[in-house]
């Protein structure tokens, strides 16, 4: 078991070696279904989880390095500044369970602070990046047992055996929870409380509400990387679903929805145009928008209220001196 990296199914059993080709076909099928479903709605939409193919994941890494995009940088600085206190409050020998395994660098910081842990269980649907991150982390932390789960972290219902015998710490970084609506976030938190169990702790990074002068440039940067990231969804439709989108016919837009407390990203059709994909045709009016992402922002109090209503007791929230980002420690006692 020591130092092992192997893939496991949601029920904790070892994953059969499914060929990469079969996995790719399954992924293409999911994407096709989601795009056809989203284009049948009004307004049209594409679920934001499809941003993260190999190219999109690299583009997000570029976004994370931008001056305007503060979340990644500030969250890492919060982890670094408060890791000793986090480790002390969480206590020793926790199985670490990461939802939507994000940047391995942040995870490495946390693992380093926690000391020796029985196992690290990253949960993600992206099998390739999961394997890559697991490989890098096992080099950083020799002897660490890593048990990746290839599954949608919003649908995970059971954990591997080793995680059931110890107390657990959940980790959900990068304000990925902001992609969920309040109802979805509440359902996710309630499921996580069930999954992690009585006596568990949860560390969650949450982006804060702030002036639009900071928020808008974070989602519409001067170099246009976020625009390329957004347009990659159409490029991905062209690559994987035989689409003929002309990328120059659509523009990136990011707006703040004050009432819902969220950034909304769109792709705007610059003219009336007809596009083909999967043997079907779709006409877009001039100015018609495809909704591609929600990124909800919370005050510390708002997030604590949501967590409290979803089975978690707030323990402590850390905020950086510029009030850009928050790191919440929660606990679940029935
Ligand atoms: C990775 C979902 C947290 O919402 O800020 C970055 C994704 N979208 N720029 C975010 C994203 C546009 C990001 N999350």
PDB file of N, CA, C and O in Angstrom, residues 254-283:
ATOM      1  N   UNK A 254     -17.420  38.944 -20.257  1.00  0.00           N
ATOM      2  CA  UNK A 254     -17.557  38.590 -18.844  1.00  0.00           C
ATOM      3  C   UNK A 254     -18.280  39.738 -18.151  1.00  0.00           C
ATOM      4  O   UNK A 254     -17.836  40.882 -18.234  1.00  0.00           O
ATOM      5  N   UNK A 255     -19.401  39.438 -17.509  1.00  0.00           N
ATOM      6  CA  UNK A 255     -20.164  40.483 -16.820  1.00  0.00           C
ATOM      7  C   UNK A 255     -20.430  40.049 -15.384  1.00  0.00           C
ATOM      8  O   UNK A 255     -20.398  38.856 -15.076  1.00  0.00           O
ATOM      9  N   UNK A 256     -20.673  41.014 -14.506  1.00  0.00           N
ATOM     10  CA  UNK A 256     -21.027  40.682 -13.127  1.00  0.00           C
ATOM     11  C   UNK A 256     -22.531  40.802 -12.955  1.00  0.00           C
ATOM     12  O   UNK A 256     -23.114  41.852 -13.249  1.00  0.00           O
ATOM     13  N   UNK A 257     -23.162  39.726 -12.526  1.00  0.00           N
ATOM     14  CA  UNK A 257     -24.593  39.731 -12.231  1.00  0.00           C
ATOM     15  C   UNK A 257     -24.739  40.071 -10.743  1.00  0.00           C
ATOM     16  O   UNK A 257     -24.518  39.231  -9.874  1.00  0.00           O
ATOM     17  N   UNK A 258     -25.096  41.322 -10.487  1.00  0.00           N
ATOM     18  CA  UNK A 258     -25.156  41.856  -9.120  1.00  0.00           C
ATOM     19  C   UNK A 258     -26.159  41.071  -8.274  1.00  0.00           C
ATOM     20  O   UNK A 258     -25.873  40.706  -7.130  1.00  0.00           O
ATOM     21  N   UNK A 259     -27.335  40.817  -8.859  1.00  0.00           N
ATOM     22  CA  UNK A 259     -28.410  40.157  -8.119  1.00  0.00           C
ATOM     23  C   UNK A 259     -27.982  38.748  -7.682  1.00  0.00           C
ATOM     24  O   UNK A 259     -28.231  38.320  -6.556  1.00  0.00           O
ATOM     25  N   UNK A 260     -27.317  38.016  -8.576  1.00  0.00           N
ATOM     26  CA  UNK A 260     -26.913  36.633  -8.262  1.00  0.00           C
ATOM     27  C   UNK A 260     -25.515  36.567  -7.643  1.00  0.00           C
ATOM     28  O   UNK A 260     -25.078  35.489  -7.231  1.00  0.00           O
ATOM     29  N   UNK A 261     -24.803  37.690  -7.599  1.00  0.00           N
ATOM     30  CA  UNK A 261     -23.480  37.708  -6.987  1.00  0.00           C
ATOM     31  C   UNK A 261     -22.484  36.820  -7.718  1.00  0.00           C
ATOM     32  O   UNK A 261     -21.742  36.062  -7.091  1.00  0.00           O
ATOM     33  N   UNK A 262     -22.484  36.944  -9.057  1.00  0.00           N
ATOM     34  CA  UNK A 262     -21.576  36.070  -9.811  1.00  0.00           C
ATOM     35  C   UNK A 262     -21.095  36.698 -11.109  1.00  0.00           C
ATOM     36  O   UNK A 262     -21.798  37.506 -11.729  1.00  0.00           O
ATOM     37  N   UNK A 263     -19.890  36.298 -11.491  1.00  0.00           N
ATOM     38  CA  UNK A 263     -19.380  36.590 -12.834  1.00  0.00           C
ATOM     39  C   UNK A 263     -20.049  35.603 -13.784  1.00  0.00           C
ATOM     40  O   UNK A 263     -20.173  34.422 -13.459  1.00  0.00           O
ATOM     41  N   UNK A 264     -20.506  36.094 -14.924  1.00  0.00           N
ATOM     42  CA  UNK A 264     -21.046  35.214 -15.961  1.00  0.00           C
ATOM     43  C   UNK A 264     -20.210  35.395 -17.212  1.00  0.00           C
ATOM     44  O   UNK A 264     -19.946  36.528 -17.620  1.00  0.00           O
ATOM     45  N   UNK A 265     -19.778  34.300 -17.795  1.00  0.00           N
ATOM     46  CA  UNK A 265     -19.023  34.390 -19.045  1.00  0.00           C
ATOM     47  C   UNK A 265     -19.903  33.941 -20.206  1.00  0.00           C
ATOM     48  O   UNK A 265     -20.696  33.011 -20.076  1.00  0.00           O
ATOM     49  N   UNK A 266     -19.712  34.632 -21.311  1.00  0.00           N
ATOM     50  CA  UNK A 266     -20.489  34.357 -22.523  1.00  0.00           C
ATOM     51  C   UNK A 266     -19.595  34.358 -23.743  1.00  0.00           C
ATOM     52  O   UNK A 266     -18.516  34.977 -23.745  1.00  0.00           O
ATOM     53  N   UNK A 267     -20.069  33.692 -24.812  1.00  0.00           N
ATOM     54  CA  UNK A 267     -19.503  33.839 -26.147  1.00  0.00           C
ATOM     55  C   UNK A 267     -20.598  34.502 -26.975  1.00  0.00           C
ATOM     56  O   UNK A 267     -21.725  33.990 -27.044  1.00  0.00           O
ATOM     57  N   UNK A 268     -20.291  35.668 -27.557  1.00  0.00           N
ATOM     58  CA  UNK A 268     -21.307  36.475 -28.249  1.00  0.00           C
ATOM     59  C   UNK A 268     -21.131  36.340 -29.757  1.00  0.00           C
ATOM     60  O   UNK A 268     -20.020  36.581 -30.278  1.00  0.00           O
ATOM     61  N   UNK A 269     -22.201  35.988 -30.442  1.00  0.00           N
ATOM     62  CA  UNK A 269     -22.142  35.876 -31.907  1.00  0.00           C
ATOM     63  C   UNK A 269     -22.079  37.275 -32.512  1.00  0.00           C
ATOM     64  O   UNK A 269     -22.949  38.109 -32.250  1.00  0.00           O
ATOM     65  N   UNK A 270     -21.054  37.536 -33.337  1.00  0.00           N
ATOM     66  CA  UNK A 270     -20.840  38.888 -33.864  1.00  0.00           C
ATOM     67  C   UNK A 270     -21.685  39.172 -35.097  1.00  0.00           C
ATOM     68  O   UNK A 270     -21.747  40.309 -35.555  1.00  0.00           O
ATOM     69  N   UNK A 271     -22.316  38.132 -35.644  1.00  0.00           N
ATOM     70  CA  UNK A 271     -23.213  38.336 -36.793  1.00  0.00           C
ATOM     71  C   UNK A 271     -24.227  37.208 -36.794  1.00  0.00           C
ATOM     72  O   UNK A 271     -24.113  36.261 -36.003  1.00  0.00           O
ATOM     73  N   UNK A 272     -25.207  37.294 -37.687  1.00  0.00           N
ATOM     74  CA  UNK A 272     -26.102  36.144 -37.854  1.00  0.00           C
ATOM     75  C   UNK A 272     -25.303  35.083 -38.606  1.00  0.00           C
ATOM     76  O   UNK A 272     -24.694  35.373 -39.639  1.00  0.00           O
ATOM     77  N   UNK A 273     -25.269  33.873 -38.070  1.00  0.00           N
ATOM     78  CA  UNK A 273     -24.459  32.840 -38.720  1.00  0.00           C
ATOM     79  C   UNK A 273     -25.016  31.446 -38.426  1.00  0.00           C
ATOM     80  O   UNK A 273     -25.681  31.225 -37.416  1.00  0.00           O
ATOM     81  N   UNK A 274     -24.708  30.524 -39.332  1.00  0.00           N
ATOM     82  CA  UNK A 274     -25.151  29.143 -39.162  1.00  0.00           C
ATOM     83  C   UNK A 274     -23.926  28.250 -39.008  1.00  0.00           C
ATOM     84  O   UNK A 274     -22.950  28.407 -39.728  1.00  0.00           O
ATOM     85  N   UNK A 275     -24.015  27.362 -38.026  1.00  0.00           N
ATOM     86  CA  UNK A 275     -22.887  26.488 -37.698  1.00  0.00           C
ATOM     87  C   UNK A 275     -23.368  25.035 -37.768  1.00  0.00           C
ATOM     88  O   UNK A 275     -24.523  24.750 -37.457  1.00  0.00           O
ATOM     89  N   UNK A 276     -22.481  24.146 -38.202  1.00  0.00           N
ATOM     90  CA  UNK A 276     -22.822  22.721 -38.268  1.00  0.00           C
ATOM     91  C   UNK A 276     -21.983  21.932 -37.270  1.00  0.00           C
ATOM     92  O   UNK A 276     -20.798  22.209 -37.101  1.00  0.00           O
ATOM     93  N   UNK A 277     -22.625  20.977 -36.603  1.00  0.00           N
ATOM     94  CA  UNK A 277     -21.878  20.033 -35.760  1.00  0.00           C
ATOM     95  C   UNK A 277     -22.711  18.785 -35.565  1.00  0.00           C
ATOM     96  O   UNK A 277     -23.956  18.872 -35.522  1.00  0.00           O
ATOM     97  N   UNK A 278     -22.049  17.658 -35.502  1.00  0.00           N
ATOM     98  CA  UNK A 278     -22.723  16.363 -35.337  1.00  0.00           C
ATOM     99  C   UNK A 278     -23.863  16.206 -36.356  1.00  0.00           C
ATOM    100  O   UNK A 278     -24.923  15.682 -36.038  1.00  0.00           O
ATOM    101  N   UNK A 279     -23.633  16.704 -37.574  1.00  0.00           N
ATOM    102  CA  UNK A 279     -24.628  16.557 -38.626  1.00  0.00           C
ATOM    103  C   UNK A 279     -25.874  17.411 -38.434  1.00  0.00           C
ATOM    104  O   UNK A 279     -26.880  17.200 -39.110  1.00  0.00           O
ATOM    105  N   UNK A 280     -25.833  18.372 -37.510  1.00  0.00           N
ATOM    106  CA  UNK A 280     -26.979  19.277 -37.333  1.00  0.00           C
ATOM    107  C   UNK A 280     -26.572  20.705 -37.601  1.00  0.00           C
ATOM    108  O   UNK A 280     -25.391  21.029 -37.578  1.00  0.00           O
ATOM    109  N   UNK A 281     -27.570  21.587 -37.834  1.00  0.00           N
ATOM    110  CA  UNK A 281     -27.253  23.005 -38.039  1.00  0.00           C
ATOM    111  C   UNK A 281     -27.876  23.851 -36.945  1.00  0.00           C
ATOM    112  O   UNK A 281     -28.978  23.590 -36.485  1.00  0.00           O
ATOM    113  N   UNK A 282     -27.124  24.861 -36.535  1.00  0.00           N
ATOM    114  CA  UNK A 282     -27.586  25.790 -35.500  1.00  0.00           C
ATOM    115  C   UNK A 282     -27.374  27.205 -36.006  1.00  0.00           C
ATOM    116  O   UNK A 282     -26.266  27.557 -36.415  1.00  0.00           O
ATOM    117  N   UNK A 283     -28.435  28.007 -35.969  1.00  0.00           N
ATOM    118  CA  UNK A 283     -28.301  29.400 -36.390  1.00  0.00           C
ATOM    119  C   UNK A 283     -28.209  30.287 -35.153  1.00  0.00           C
ATOM    120  O   UNK A 283     -28.952  30.105 -34.188  1.00  0.00           O
TER     121      UNK A 283
END
